[in-house]
Coordinates of C-alpha atoms in Angstrom, one line a residue:
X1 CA 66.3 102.8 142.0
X2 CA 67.0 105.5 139.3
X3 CA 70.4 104.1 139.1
X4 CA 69.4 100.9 138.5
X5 CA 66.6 102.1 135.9
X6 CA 69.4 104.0 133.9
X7 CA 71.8 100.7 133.9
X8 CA 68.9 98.8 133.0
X9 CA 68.4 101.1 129.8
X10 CA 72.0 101.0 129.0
X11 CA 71.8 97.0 128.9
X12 CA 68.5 98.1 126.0
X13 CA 70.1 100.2 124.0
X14 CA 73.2 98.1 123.8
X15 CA 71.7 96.2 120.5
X16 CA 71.0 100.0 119.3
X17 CA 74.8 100.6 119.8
X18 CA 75.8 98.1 117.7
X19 CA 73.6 98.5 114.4
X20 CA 74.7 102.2 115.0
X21 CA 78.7 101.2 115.1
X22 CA 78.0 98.9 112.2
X23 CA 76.4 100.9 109.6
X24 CA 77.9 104.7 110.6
X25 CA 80.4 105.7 108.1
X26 CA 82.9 106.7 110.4
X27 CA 86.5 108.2 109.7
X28 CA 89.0 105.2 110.9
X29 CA 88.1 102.1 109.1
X30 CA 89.6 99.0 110.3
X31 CA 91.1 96.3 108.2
X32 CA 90.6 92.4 109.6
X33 CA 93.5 92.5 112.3
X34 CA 91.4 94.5 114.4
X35 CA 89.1 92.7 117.2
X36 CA 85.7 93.3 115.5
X37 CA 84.1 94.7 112.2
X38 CA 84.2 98.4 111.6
X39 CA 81.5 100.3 109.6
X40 CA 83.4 99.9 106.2
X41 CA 83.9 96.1 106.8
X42 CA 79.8 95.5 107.8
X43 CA 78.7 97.6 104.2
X44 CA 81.1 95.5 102.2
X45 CA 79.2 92.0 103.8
X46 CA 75.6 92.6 103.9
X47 CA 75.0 89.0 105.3
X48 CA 75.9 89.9 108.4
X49 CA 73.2 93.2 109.1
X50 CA 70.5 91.0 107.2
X51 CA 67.0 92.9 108.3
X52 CA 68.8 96.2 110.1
X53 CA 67.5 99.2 108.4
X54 CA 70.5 102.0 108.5
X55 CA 69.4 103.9 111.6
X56 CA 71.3 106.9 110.7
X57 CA 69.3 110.5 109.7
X58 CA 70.7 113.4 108.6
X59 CA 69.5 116.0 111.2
X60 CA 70.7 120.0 111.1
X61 CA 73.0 120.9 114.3
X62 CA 70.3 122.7 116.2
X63 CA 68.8 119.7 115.7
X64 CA 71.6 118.1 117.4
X65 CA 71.9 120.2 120.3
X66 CA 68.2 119.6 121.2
X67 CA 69.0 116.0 121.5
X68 CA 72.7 116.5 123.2
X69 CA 72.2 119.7 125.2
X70 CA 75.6 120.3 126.0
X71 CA 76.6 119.4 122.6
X72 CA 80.6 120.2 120.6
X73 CA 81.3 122.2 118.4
X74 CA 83.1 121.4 114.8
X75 CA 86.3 123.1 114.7
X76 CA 87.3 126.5 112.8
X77 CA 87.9 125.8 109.2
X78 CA 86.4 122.5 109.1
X79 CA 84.5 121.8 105.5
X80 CA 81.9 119.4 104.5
X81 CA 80.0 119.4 108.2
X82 CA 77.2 116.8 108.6
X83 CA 75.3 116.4 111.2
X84 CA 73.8 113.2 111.7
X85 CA 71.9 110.9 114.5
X86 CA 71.6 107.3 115.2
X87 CA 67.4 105.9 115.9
X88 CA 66.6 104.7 119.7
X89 CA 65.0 101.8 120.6
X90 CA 63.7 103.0 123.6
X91 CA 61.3 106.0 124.6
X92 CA 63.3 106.1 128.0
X93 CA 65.7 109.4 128.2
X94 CA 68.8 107.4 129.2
X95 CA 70.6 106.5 127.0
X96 CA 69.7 108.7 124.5
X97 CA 70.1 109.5 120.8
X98 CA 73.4 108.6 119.8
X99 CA 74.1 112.3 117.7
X100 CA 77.2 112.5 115.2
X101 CA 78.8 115.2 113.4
X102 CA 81.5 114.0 110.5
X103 CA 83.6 116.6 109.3
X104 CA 87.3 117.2 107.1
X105 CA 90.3 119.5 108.7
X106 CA 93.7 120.1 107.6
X107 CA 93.5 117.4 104.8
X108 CA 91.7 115.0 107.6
X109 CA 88.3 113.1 107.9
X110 CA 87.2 113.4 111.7
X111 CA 84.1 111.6 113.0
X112 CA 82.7 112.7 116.6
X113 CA 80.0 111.8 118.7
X114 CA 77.6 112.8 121.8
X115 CA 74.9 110.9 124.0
X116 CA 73.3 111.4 127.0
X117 CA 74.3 108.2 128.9
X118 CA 73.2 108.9 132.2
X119 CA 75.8 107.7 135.3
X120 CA 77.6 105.4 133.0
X121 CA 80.5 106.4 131.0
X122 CA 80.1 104.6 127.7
X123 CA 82.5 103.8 124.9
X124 CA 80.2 105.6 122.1
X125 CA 82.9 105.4 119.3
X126 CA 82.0 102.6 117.3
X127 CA 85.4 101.3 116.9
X128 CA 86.7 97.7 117.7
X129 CA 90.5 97.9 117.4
X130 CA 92.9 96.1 119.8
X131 CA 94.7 99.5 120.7
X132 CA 98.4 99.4 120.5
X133 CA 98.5 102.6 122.6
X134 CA 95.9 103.7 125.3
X135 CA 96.6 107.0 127.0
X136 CA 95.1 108.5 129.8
X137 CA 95.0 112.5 129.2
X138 CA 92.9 115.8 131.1
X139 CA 91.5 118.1 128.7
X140 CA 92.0 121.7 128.5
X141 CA 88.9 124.3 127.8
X142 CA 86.1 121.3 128.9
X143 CA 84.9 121.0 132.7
X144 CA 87.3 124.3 133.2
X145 CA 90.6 122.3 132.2
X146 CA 89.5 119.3 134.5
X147 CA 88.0 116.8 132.4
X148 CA 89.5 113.3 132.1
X149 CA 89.6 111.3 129.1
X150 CA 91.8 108.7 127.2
X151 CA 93.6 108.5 123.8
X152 CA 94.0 105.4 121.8
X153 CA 96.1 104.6 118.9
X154 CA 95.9 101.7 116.5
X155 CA 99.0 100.9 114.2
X156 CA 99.0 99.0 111.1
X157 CA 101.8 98.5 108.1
X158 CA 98.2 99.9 106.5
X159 CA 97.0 102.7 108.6
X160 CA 97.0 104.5 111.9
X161 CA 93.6 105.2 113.7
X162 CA 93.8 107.6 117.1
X163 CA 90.7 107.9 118.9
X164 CA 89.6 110.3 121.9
X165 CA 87.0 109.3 124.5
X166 CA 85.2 111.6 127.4
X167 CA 83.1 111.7 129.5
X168 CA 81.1 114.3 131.5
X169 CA 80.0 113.5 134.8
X170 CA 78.2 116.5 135.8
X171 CA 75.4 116.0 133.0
X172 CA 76.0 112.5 132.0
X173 CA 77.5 113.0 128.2
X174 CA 79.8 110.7 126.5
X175 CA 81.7 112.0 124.0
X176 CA 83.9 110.7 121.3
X177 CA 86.2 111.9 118.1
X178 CA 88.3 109.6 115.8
X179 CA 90.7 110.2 112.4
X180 CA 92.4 108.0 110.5
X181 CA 95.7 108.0 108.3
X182 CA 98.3 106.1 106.5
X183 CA 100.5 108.1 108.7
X184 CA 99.9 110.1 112.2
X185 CA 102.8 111.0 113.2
X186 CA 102.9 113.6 115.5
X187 CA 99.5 114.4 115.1
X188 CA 97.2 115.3 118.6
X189 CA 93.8 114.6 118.3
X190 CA 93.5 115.8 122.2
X191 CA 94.6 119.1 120.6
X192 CA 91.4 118.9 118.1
X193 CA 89.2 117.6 120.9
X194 CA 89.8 121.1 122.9
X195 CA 88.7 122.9 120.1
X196 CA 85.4 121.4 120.1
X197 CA 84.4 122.9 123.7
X198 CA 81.4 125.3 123.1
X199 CA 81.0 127.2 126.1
X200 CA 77.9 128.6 125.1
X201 CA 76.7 125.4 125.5
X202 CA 78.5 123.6 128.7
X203 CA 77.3 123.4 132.1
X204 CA 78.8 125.2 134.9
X205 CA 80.8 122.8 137.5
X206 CA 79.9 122.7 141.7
X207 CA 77.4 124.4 143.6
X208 CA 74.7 126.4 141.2
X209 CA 74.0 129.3 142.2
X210 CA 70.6 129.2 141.0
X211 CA 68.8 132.8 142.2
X212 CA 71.5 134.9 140.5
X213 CA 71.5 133.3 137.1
X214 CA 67.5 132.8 136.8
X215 CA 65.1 135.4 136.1
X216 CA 61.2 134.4 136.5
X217 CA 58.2 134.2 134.4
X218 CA 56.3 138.0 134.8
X219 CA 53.1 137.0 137.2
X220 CA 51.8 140.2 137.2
X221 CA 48.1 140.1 137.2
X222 CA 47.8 136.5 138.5
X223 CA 45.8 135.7 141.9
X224 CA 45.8 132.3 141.2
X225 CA 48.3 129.1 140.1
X226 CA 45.5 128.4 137.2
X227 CA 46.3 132.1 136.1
X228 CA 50.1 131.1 136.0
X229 CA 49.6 127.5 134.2
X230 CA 47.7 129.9 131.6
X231 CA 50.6 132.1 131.2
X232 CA 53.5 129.0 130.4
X233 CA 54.6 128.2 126.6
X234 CA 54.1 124.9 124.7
X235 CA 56.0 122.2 126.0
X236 CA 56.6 124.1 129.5
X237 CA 55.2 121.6 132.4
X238 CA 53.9 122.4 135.6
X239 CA 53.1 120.5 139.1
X240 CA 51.6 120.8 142.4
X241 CA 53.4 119.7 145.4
X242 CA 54.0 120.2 149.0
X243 CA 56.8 121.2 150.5
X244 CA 57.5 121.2 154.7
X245 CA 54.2 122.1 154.9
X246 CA 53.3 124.4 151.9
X247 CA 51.6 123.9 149.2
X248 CA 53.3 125.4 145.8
X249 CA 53.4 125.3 142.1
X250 CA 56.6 123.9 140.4
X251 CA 56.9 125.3 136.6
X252 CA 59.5 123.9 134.7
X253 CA 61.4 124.9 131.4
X254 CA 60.2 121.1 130.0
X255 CA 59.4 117.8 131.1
X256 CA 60.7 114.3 129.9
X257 CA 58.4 110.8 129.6
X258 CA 59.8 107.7 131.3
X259 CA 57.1 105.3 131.7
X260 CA 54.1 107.4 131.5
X261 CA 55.6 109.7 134.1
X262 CA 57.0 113.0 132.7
X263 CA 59.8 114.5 135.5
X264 CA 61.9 117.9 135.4
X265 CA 65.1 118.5 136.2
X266 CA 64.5 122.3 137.1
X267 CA 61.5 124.7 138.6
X268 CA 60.0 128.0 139.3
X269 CA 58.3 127.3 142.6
X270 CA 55.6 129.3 143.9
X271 CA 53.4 129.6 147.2
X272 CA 50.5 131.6 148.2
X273 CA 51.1 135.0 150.3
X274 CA 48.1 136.6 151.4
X275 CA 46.5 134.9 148.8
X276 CA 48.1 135.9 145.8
X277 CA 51.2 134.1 144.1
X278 CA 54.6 135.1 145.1
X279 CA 57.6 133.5 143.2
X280 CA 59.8 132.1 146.3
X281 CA 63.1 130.4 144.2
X282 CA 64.7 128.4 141.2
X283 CA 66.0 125.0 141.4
X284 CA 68.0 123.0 138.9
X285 CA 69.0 119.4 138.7
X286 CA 72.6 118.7 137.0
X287 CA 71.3 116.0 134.8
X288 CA 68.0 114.2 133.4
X289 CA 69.2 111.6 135.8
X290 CA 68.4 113.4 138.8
X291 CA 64.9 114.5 138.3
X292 CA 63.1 116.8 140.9
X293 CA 61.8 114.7 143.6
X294 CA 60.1 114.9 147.1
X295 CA 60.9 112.7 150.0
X296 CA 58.9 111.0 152.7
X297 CA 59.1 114.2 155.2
X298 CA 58.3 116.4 152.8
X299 CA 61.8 117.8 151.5
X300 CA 62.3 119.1 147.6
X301 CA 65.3 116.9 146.4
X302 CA 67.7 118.0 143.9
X303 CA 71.1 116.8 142.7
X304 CA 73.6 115.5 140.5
X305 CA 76.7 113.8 140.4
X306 CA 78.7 115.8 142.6
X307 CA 76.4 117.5 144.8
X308 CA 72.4 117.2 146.1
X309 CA 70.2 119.5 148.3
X310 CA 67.3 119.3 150.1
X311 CA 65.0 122.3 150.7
X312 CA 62.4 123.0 152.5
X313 CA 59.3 125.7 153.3
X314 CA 59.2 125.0 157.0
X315 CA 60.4 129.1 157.8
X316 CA 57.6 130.3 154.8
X317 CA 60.3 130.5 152.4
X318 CA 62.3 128.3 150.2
X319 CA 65.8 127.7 152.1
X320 CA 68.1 124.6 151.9
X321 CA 67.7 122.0 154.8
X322 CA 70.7 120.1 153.4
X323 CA 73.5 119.6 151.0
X324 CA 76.4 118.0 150.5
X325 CA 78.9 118.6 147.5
X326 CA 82.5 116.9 146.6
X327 CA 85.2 118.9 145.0
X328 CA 88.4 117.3 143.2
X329 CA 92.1 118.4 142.6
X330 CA 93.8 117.9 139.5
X331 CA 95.3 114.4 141.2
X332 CA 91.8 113.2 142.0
X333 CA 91.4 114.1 145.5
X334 CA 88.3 115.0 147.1
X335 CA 87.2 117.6 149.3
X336 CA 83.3 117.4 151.1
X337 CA 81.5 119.8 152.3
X338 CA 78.2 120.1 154.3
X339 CA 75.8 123.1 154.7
X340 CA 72.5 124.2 155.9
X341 CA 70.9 127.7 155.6
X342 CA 68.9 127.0 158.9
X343 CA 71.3 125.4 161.4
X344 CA 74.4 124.4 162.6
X345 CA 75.6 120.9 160.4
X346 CA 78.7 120.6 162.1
X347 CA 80.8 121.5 159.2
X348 CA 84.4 123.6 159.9
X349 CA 84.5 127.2 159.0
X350 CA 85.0 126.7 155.4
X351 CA 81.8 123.8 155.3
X352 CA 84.7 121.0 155.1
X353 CA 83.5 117.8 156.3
X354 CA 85.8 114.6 157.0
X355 CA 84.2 111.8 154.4
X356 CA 81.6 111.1 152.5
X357 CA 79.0 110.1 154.7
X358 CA 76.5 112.8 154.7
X359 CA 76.4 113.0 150.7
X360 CA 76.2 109.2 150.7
X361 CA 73.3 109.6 153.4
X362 CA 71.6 112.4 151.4
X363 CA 71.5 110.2 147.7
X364 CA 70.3 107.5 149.7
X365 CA 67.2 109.7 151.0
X366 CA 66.9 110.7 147.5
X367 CA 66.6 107.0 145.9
X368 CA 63.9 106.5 148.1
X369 CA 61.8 109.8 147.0
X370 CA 58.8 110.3 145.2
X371 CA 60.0 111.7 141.7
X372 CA 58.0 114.4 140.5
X373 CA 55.1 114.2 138.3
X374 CA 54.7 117.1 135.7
X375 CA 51.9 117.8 133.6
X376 CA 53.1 119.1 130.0
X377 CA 51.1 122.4 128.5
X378 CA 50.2 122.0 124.7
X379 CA 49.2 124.9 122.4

């Protein structure tokens, strides 16, 4: 169901899309061969964007990294930044803002680009060019060296336009970057697209290990889960739920709105011990569309692309029940693996499993869960 729900916003924001690709002023401009209008050729004929207000804003690039998390960077050296974002036509968190940052290097004008577009890869460019050269390329520096992408390349007697497309899977970003020239001869833009890798702002890939990397809000002097929901920040969001068979209190960093219902993608979680609060574990969805959820018999759902767990409080403590993660090569190939922290999954000595069937299994558990609903603290 949250599958369908993100498609479903894709199909909304589609109309979005295309004012945004009409009216950005974007690096490669195309000339009439190419399949549709580009930016330049939709200013010069007003007619045809009668009534669309330009949607674009000049924003700051923190500003941009609120709205695109794991957001580029503009290269080294680059001059006469600007950050800009395109409007949404939708309150929904998938897809969202469409964020651009235009920029000039080594005598070129570069356009790139960043949404959040959920499970769907999504050409985010703009462009409309029948491509004279599409390339399929991996990388370096983004998803540790792994990431898949494509070039393209348009040739004209006029000009040359290359443009470089990714996507990450982990969080559900789309990312583009585009030039254009009379003449781009031996010029890499994958080279250029490397350099934009931020690792101060990229996910980690596989298995999180949440408990080493998260340190917990100070509880000292609280007996109760009211005396914690004092404690939290503006914006931080909090719940109560049951897990196996203990009641706790999820805290989250921040909480998103889709229809009235604001979810989380990660938690402190709490239970009572001897009647005071003890913190009992951190969890942390990979993406906005995987938000925290509890199934029918009572297990804590969490996942993303590549991997999902279920937990549970049945021994008095926080300990996966379940999970199941895939791993690629460099040639595509996957490797499954199947764990519990309680008891014996039938997994080999290294957690390998043959297939696929125990992840599939697990997401479809967690397509039928109850997704979380937070309640958002306001100071």
């Amino acid at each position: 169901m949250k599958r369908i729900i993100v498609m479903t916003m894709a199909g909304i924001m589609a109309l979005s899309m295309v004012a945004c690709g009409q009216q950005a002023d974007t690096a490669a401009q195309a000339e009439a061969e190419p399949a549709a209008e580009t930016a330049q050729e939709a200013e010069s004929q007003p007619q045809e964007v009668v009534g669309l207000a330009n949607p674009w804003h000049d924003i700051t690039e923190e500003e941009a990294s609120a709205i695109v998390p794991n957001l580029f960077k503009v290269p080294e050296g680059a001059a006469n930044v600007k950050w800009s974002k395109c409007d949404s036509e939708s309150d929904a968190p998938v897809p969202g803002e469409l964020v651009q940052a235009s920029f000039d290097l080594d005598s070129l004008s570069y356009t790139a680009r960043a949404q959040v577009t959920g499970d769907n890869y999504s050409d985010i460019s703009g462009l409309y060019y029948e491509w004279t050269v599409n390339d399929e390329v991996t990388l370096a520096n983004w998803a540790d060296g792994n990431m898949k992408g494509n070039c393209y390349r348009y040739l004209s007697d006029e000009e040359t336009v290359d443009l470089i497309t990714w996507y990450d899977v982990e969080v559900g970003i789309s990312y583009s970057l585009s030039t254009s020239a009379k003449d781009l001869d031996g010029f890499d833009i994958q080279a250029i697209a490397e350099q934009m890798y931020d690792e101060t702002k990229q996910a980690t890939y596989g298995m999180p290990d949440d408990e080493e990397e998260h340190q917990p809000m100070d509880i000292t002097g609280c007996d109760t889960f009211t005396q914690i929901v004092d404690k939290l920040g503006d914006g931080q969001a909090y719940a109560n739920a049951t897990i196996g068979s203990e009641d706790v209190l999820l805290v989250a960093s921040g909480a998103f709105e889709v229809e009235g219902q604001h979810q989380a993608i990660d938690a402190e979680i709490y239970k009572y011990t001897d009647g005071a609060p003890e913190y009992v574990g951190y969890v942390e969805c990979g993406g906005t569309a995987y938000p925290l959820s509890i199934s029918k018999d009572g297990m804590l759902l969490v996942g993303s692309n590549h991997w999902i767990k279920k937990f549970t409080m049945e021994p008095g403590w926080l300990v996966v029940d379940e999970e199941a993660s895939v791993e690629y090569d460099t040639d595509g190939g996957a490797t499954y693996y199947h764990h519990s922290d309680i008891r014996d999954v039938g997994a080999d000595e290294n957690g390998q499993v043959e297939d696929d069937s125990v992840m599939t299994a697990l997401f479809g558990e967690y397509d039928d869960c109850e997704i979380i609903d937070f309640a958002v603290v306001s100071k």
